[in-house]
Tab-separated table of C-alpha atoms in Angstrom:
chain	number	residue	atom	x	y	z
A	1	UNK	CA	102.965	47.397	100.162
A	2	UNK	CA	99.814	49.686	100.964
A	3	UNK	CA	100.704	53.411	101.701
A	4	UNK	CA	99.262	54.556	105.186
A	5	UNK	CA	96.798	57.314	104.785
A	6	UNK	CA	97.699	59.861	107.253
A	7	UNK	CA	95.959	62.443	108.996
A	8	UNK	CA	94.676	65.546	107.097
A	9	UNK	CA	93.056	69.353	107.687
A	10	UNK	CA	90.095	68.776	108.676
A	11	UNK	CA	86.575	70.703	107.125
A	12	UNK	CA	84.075	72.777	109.074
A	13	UNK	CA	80.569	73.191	108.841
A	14	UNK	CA	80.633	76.514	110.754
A	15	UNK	CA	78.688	79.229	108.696
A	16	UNK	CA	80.734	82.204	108.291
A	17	UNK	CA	78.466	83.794	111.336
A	18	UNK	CA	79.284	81.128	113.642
A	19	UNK	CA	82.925	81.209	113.124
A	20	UNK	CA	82.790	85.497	113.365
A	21	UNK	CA	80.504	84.563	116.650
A	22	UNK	CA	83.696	82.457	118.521
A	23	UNK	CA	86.494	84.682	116.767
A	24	UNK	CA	84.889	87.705	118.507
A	25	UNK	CA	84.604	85.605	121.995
A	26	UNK	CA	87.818	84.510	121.570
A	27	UNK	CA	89.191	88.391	120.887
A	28	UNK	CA	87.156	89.060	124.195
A	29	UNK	CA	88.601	86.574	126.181
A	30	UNK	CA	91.655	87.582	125.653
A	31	UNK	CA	91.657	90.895	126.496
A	32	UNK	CA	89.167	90.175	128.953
A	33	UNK	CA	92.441	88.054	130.658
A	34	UNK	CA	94.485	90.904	129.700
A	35	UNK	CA	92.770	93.495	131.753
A	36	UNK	CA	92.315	91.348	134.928
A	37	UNK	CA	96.308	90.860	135.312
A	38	UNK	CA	99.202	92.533	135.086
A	39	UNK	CA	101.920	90.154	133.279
A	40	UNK	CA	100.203	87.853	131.002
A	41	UNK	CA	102.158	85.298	128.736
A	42	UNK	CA	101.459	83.138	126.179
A	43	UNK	CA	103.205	79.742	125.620
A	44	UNK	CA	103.046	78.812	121.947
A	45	UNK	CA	104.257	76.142	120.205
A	46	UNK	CA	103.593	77.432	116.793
A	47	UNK	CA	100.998	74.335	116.262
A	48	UNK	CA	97.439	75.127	114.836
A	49	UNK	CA	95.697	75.885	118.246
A	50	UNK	CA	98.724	78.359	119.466
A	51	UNK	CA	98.718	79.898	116.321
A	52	UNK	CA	94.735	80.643	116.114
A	53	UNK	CA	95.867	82.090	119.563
A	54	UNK	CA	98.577	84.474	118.667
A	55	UNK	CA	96.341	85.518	115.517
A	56	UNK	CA	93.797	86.401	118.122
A	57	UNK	CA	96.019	88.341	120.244
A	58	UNK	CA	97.865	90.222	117.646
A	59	UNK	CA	94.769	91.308	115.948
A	60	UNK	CA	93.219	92.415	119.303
A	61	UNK	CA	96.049	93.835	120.455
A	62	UNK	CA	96.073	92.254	123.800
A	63	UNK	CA	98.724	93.283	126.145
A	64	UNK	CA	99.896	89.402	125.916
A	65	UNK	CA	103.849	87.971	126.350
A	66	UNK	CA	104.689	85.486	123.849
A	67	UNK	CA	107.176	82.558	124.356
A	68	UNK	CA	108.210	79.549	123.143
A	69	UNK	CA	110.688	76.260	124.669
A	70	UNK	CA	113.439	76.017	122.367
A	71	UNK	CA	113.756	72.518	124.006
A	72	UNK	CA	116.444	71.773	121.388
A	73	UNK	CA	115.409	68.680	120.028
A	74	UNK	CA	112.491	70.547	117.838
A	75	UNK	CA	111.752	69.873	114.501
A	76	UNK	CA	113.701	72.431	111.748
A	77	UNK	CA	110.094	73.509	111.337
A	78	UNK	CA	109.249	74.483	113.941
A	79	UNK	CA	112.391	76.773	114.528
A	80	UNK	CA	111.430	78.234	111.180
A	81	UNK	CA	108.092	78.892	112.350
A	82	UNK	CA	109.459	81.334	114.879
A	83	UNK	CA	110.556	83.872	112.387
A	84	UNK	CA	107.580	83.169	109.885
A	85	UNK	CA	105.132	83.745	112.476
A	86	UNK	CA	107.450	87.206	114.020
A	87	UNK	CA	107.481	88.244	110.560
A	88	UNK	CA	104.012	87.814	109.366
A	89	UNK	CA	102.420	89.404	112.702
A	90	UNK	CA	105.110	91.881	113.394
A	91	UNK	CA	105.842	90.415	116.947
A	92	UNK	CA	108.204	89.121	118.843
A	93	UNK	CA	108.611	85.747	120.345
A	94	UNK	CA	110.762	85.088	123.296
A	95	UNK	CA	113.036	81.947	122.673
A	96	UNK	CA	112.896	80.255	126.490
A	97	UNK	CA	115.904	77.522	126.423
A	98	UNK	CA	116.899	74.563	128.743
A	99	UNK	CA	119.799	74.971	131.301
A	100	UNK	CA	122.812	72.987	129.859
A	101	UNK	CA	123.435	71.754	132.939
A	102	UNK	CA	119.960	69.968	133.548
A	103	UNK	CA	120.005	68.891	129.565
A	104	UNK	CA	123.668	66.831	130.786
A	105	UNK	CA	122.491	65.513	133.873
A	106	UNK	CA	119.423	63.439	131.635
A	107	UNK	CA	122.145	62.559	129.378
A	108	UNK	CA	124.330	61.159	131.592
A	109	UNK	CA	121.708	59.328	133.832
A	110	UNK	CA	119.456	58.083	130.672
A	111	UNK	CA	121.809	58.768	127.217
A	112	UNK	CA	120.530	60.894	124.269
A	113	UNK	CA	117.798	59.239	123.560
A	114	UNK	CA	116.910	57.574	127.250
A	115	UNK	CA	113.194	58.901	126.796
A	116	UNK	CA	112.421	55.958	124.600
A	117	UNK	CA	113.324	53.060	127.546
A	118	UNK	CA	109.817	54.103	129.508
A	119	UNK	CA	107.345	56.491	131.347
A	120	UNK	CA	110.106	57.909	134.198
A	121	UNK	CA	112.911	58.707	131.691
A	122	UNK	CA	110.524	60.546	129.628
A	123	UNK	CA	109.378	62.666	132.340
A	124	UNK	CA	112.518	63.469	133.081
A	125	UNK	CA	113.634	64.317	129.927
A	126	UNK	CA	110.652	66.688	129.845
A	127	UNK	CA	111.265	67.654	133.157
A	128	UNK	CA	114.750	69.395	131.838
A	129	UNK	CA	113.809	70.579	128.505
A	130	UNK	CA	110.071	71.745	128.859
A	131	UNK	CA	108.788	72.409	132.803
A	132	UNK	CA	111.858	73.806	134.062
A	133	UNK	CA	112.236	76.509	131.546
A	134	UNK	CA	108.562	76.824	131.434
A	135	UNK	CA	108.758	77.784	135.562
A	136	UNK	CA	111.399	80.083	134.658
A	137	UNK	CA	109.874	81.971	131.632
A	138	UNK	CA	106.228	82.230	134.340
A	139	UNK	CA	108.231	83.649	137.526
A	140	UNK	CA	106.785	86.761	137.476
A	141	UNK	CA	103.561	86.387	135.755
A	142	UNK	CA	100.130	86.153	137.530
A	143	UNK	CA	98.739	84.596	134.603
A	144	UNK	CA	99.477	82.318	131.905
A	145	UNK	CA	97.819	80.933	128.481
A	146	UNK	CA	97.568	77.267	126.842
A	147	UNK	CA	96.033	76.481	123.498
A	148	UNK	CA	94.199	73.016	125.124
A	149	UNK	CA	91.241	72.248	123.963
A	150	UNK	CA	88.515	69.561	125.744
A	151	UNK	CA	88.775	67.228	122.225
A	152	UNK	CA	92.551	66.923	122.389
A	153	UNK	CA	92.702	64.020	124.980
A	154	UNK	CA	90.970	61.985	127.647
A	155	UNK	CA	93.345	64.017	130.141
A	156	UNK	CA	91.039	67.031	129.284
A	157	UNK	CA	87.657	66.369	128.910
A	158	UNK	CA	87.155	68.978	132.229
A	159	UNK	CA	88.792	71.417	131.074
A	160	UNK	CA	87.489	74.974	131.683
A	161	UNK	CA	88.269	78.873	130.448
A	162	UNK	CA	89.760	78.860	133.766
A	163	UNK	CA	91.984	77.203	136.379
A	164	UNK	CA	94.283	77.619	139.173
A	165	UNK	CA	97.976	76.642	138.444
A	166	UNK	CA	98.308	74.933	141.915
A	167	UNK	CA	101.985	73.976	140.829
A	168	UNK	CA	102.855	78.081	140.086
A	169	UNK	CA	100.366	79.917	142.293
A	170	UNK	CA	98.860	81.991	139.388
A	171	UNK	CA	95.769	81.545	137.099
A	172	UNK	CA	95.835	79.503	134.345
A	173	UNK	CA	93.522	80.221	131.017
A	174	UNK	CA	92.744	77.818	128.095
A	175	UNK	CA	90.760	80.168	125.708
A	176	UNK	CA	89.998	77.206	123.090
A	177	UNK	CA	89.155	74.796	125.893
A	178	UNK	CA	85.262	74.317	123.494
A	179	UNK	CA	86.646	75.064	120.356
A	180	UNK	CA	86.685	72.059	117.666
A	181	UNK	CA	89.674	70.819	115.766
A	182	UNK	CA	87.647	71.963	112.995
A	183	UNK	CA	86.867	75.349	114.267
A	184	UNK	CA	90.599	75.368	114.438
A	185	UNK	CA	91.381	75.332	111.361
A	186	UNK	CA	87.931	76.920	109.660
A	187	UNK	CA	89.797	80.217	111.918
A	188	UNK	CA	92.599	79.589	110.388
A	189	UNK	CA	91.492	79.107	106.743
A	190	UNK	CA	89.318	82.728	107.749
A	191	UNK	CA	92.027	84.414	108.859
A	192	UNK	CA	94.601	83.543	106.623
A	193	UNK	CA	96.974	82.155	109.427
A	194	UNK	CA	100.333	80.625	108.905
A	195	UNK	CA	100.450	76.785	109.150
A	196	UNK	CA	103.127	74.985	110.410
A	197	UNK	CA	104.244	73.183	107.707
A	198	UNK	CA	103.979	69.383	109.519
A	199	UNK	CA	100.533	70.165	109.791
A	200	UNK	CA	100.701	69.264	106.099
A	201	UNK	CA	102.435	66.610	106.126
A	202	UNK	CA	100.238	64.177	108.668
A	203	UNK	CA	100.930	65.481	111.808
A	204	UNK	CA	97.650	67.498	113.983
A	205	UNK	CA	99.922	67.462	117.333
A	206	UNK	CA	103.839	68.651	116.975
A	207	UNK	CA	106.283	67.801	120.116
A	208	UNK	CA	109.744	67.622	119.720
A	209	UNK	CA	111.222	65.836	116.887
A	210	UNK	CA	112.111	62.289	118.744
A	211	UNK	CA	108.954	62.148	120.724
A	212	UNK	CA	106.391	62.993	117.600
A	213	UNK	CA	105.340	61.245	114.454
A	214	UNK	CA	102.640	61.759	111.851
A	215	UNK	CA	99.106	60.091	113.188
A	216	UNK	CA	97.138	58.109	110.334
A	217	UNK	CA	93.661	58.453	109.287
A	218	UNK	CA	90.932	57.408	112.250
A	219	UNK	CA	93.699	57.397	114.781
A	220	UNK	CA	93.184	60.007	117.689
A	221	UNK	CA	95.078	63.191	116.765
A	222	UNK	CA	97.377	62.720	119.937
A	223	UNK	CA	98.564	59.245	118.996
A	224	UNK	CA	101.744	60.483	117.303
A	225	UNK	CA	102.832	61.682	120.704
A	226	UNK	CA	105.339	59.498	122.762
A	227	UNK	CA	103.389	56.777	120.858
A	228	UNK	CA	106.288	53.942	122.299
A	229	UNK	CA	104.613	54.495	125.506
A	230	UNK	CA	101.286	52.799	126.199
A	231	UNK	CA	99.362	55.119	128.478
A	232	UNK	CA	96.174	56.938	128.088
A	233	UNK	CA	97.742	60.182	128.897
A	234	UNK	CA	99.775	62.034	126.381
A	235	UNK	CA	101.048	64.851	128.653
A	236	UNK	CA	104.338	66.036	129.109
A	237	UNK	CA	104.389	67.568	132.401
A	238	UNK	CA	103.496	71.152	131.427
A	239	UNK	CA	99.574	71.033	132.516
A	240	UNK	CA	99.752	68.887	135.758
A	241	UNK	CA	99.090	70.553	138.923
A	242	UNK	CA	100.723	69.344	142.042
């Protein structure tokens, strides 16, 4: 039986100059965003892009919220990258949870597990455990921040710095939206940033446990996501507008 060969870090060709060049634009947008609104947040989910992210904002001390969804179905990783990434930067990340009572009315319309039977029971399973606390942890806020990039997917080959959040009625910013996955991780290599330790392990996207797997070699770096679902679009929910 052949072993798969699975999706690994990828190298850069960025000159040290050219990766100081987008750190320092990245550092600027940030506190560009910053300075044009009064309650900023950050949604990270401790993978590489949200972590070149929270490097950036720590180390220009942007005036940035940080959060995650503690959907409850996350990898043990992931929870442990919470505290590594706290400790290491000397913040602190909000832990946004699901409402039990949404979390038990999936269960009891779908089962544990009903995500895996098709598209609708997947959204709604998303629905409870991702955009409903992520409306909740953004009441308030007049901006938010995403770690999408225009490479990830054929859902966002538009993308732009910025957007309107039709859906919350605030701005919307994607700071990495024409960065590389390998000016990703050249940043993080620079910088010395914390990887999440799937990332080592075959996995370039990280979702909750049941809905991600590792991605092999020459497969697109989403394809681990909700792969029992044959659909072009690897969203959950969190990035649609109405």
């Amino acid at each position: 039986m052949i072993t798969p060969e699975f999706w690994s870090i990828p190298t850069s060709t960025l000159t040290p100059a050219e990766l100081a060049e987008k750190s320092a634009v990245l550092k600027q947008r940030l506190t560009d965003i910053s300075s044009r609104f009064s309650d900023v947040c950050f949604a990270t989910s401790l993978a590489a892009e949200d972590m070149v992210i929270t490097d950036a904002i720590a180390k220009a001390d942007a005036k940035i919220k940080l959060f995650t969804l503690a959907t409850g179905r996350l990898h043990q990783e992931t929870v442990d990258m919470v505290k590594t990434t706290e400790g290491h930067y000397g913040i602190s990340i909000e832990k946004v949870y699901p409402q039990d009572n949404d979390v038990q009315a999936f269960i009891d319309q779908y089962g544990m597990n009903g995500f895996y039977d098709g598209e609708e029971p997947k959204k709604a399973c998303c629905s409870a455990r991702k955009i409903k606390p992520l409306n909740a942890a953004l009441l308030g806020a007049d901006a938010w921040i995403t770690g999408q990039r225009r490479e990830q997917s054929t859902t966002r080959t538009e993308l732009n710095l910025e957007e309107l959040d039709d859906a919350r009625g605030i701005a919307k910013f994607n700071p990495l939206f024409d960065w590389s996955e390998a000016d990703i991780w050249a940043y993080i290599k620079q910088e010395d940033v914390p990887i999440h330790p799937l990332h080592l392990k075959g996995f370039p996207s990280i979702g909750c446990e049941p809905c991600t797997r590792q991605v092999k070699k020459g497969e697109d770096i989403r394809a681990g996501r909700w792969w029992w679902l044959q659909s072009d679009s690897k969203e959950c929910g969190l990035h649609v507008n109405k």
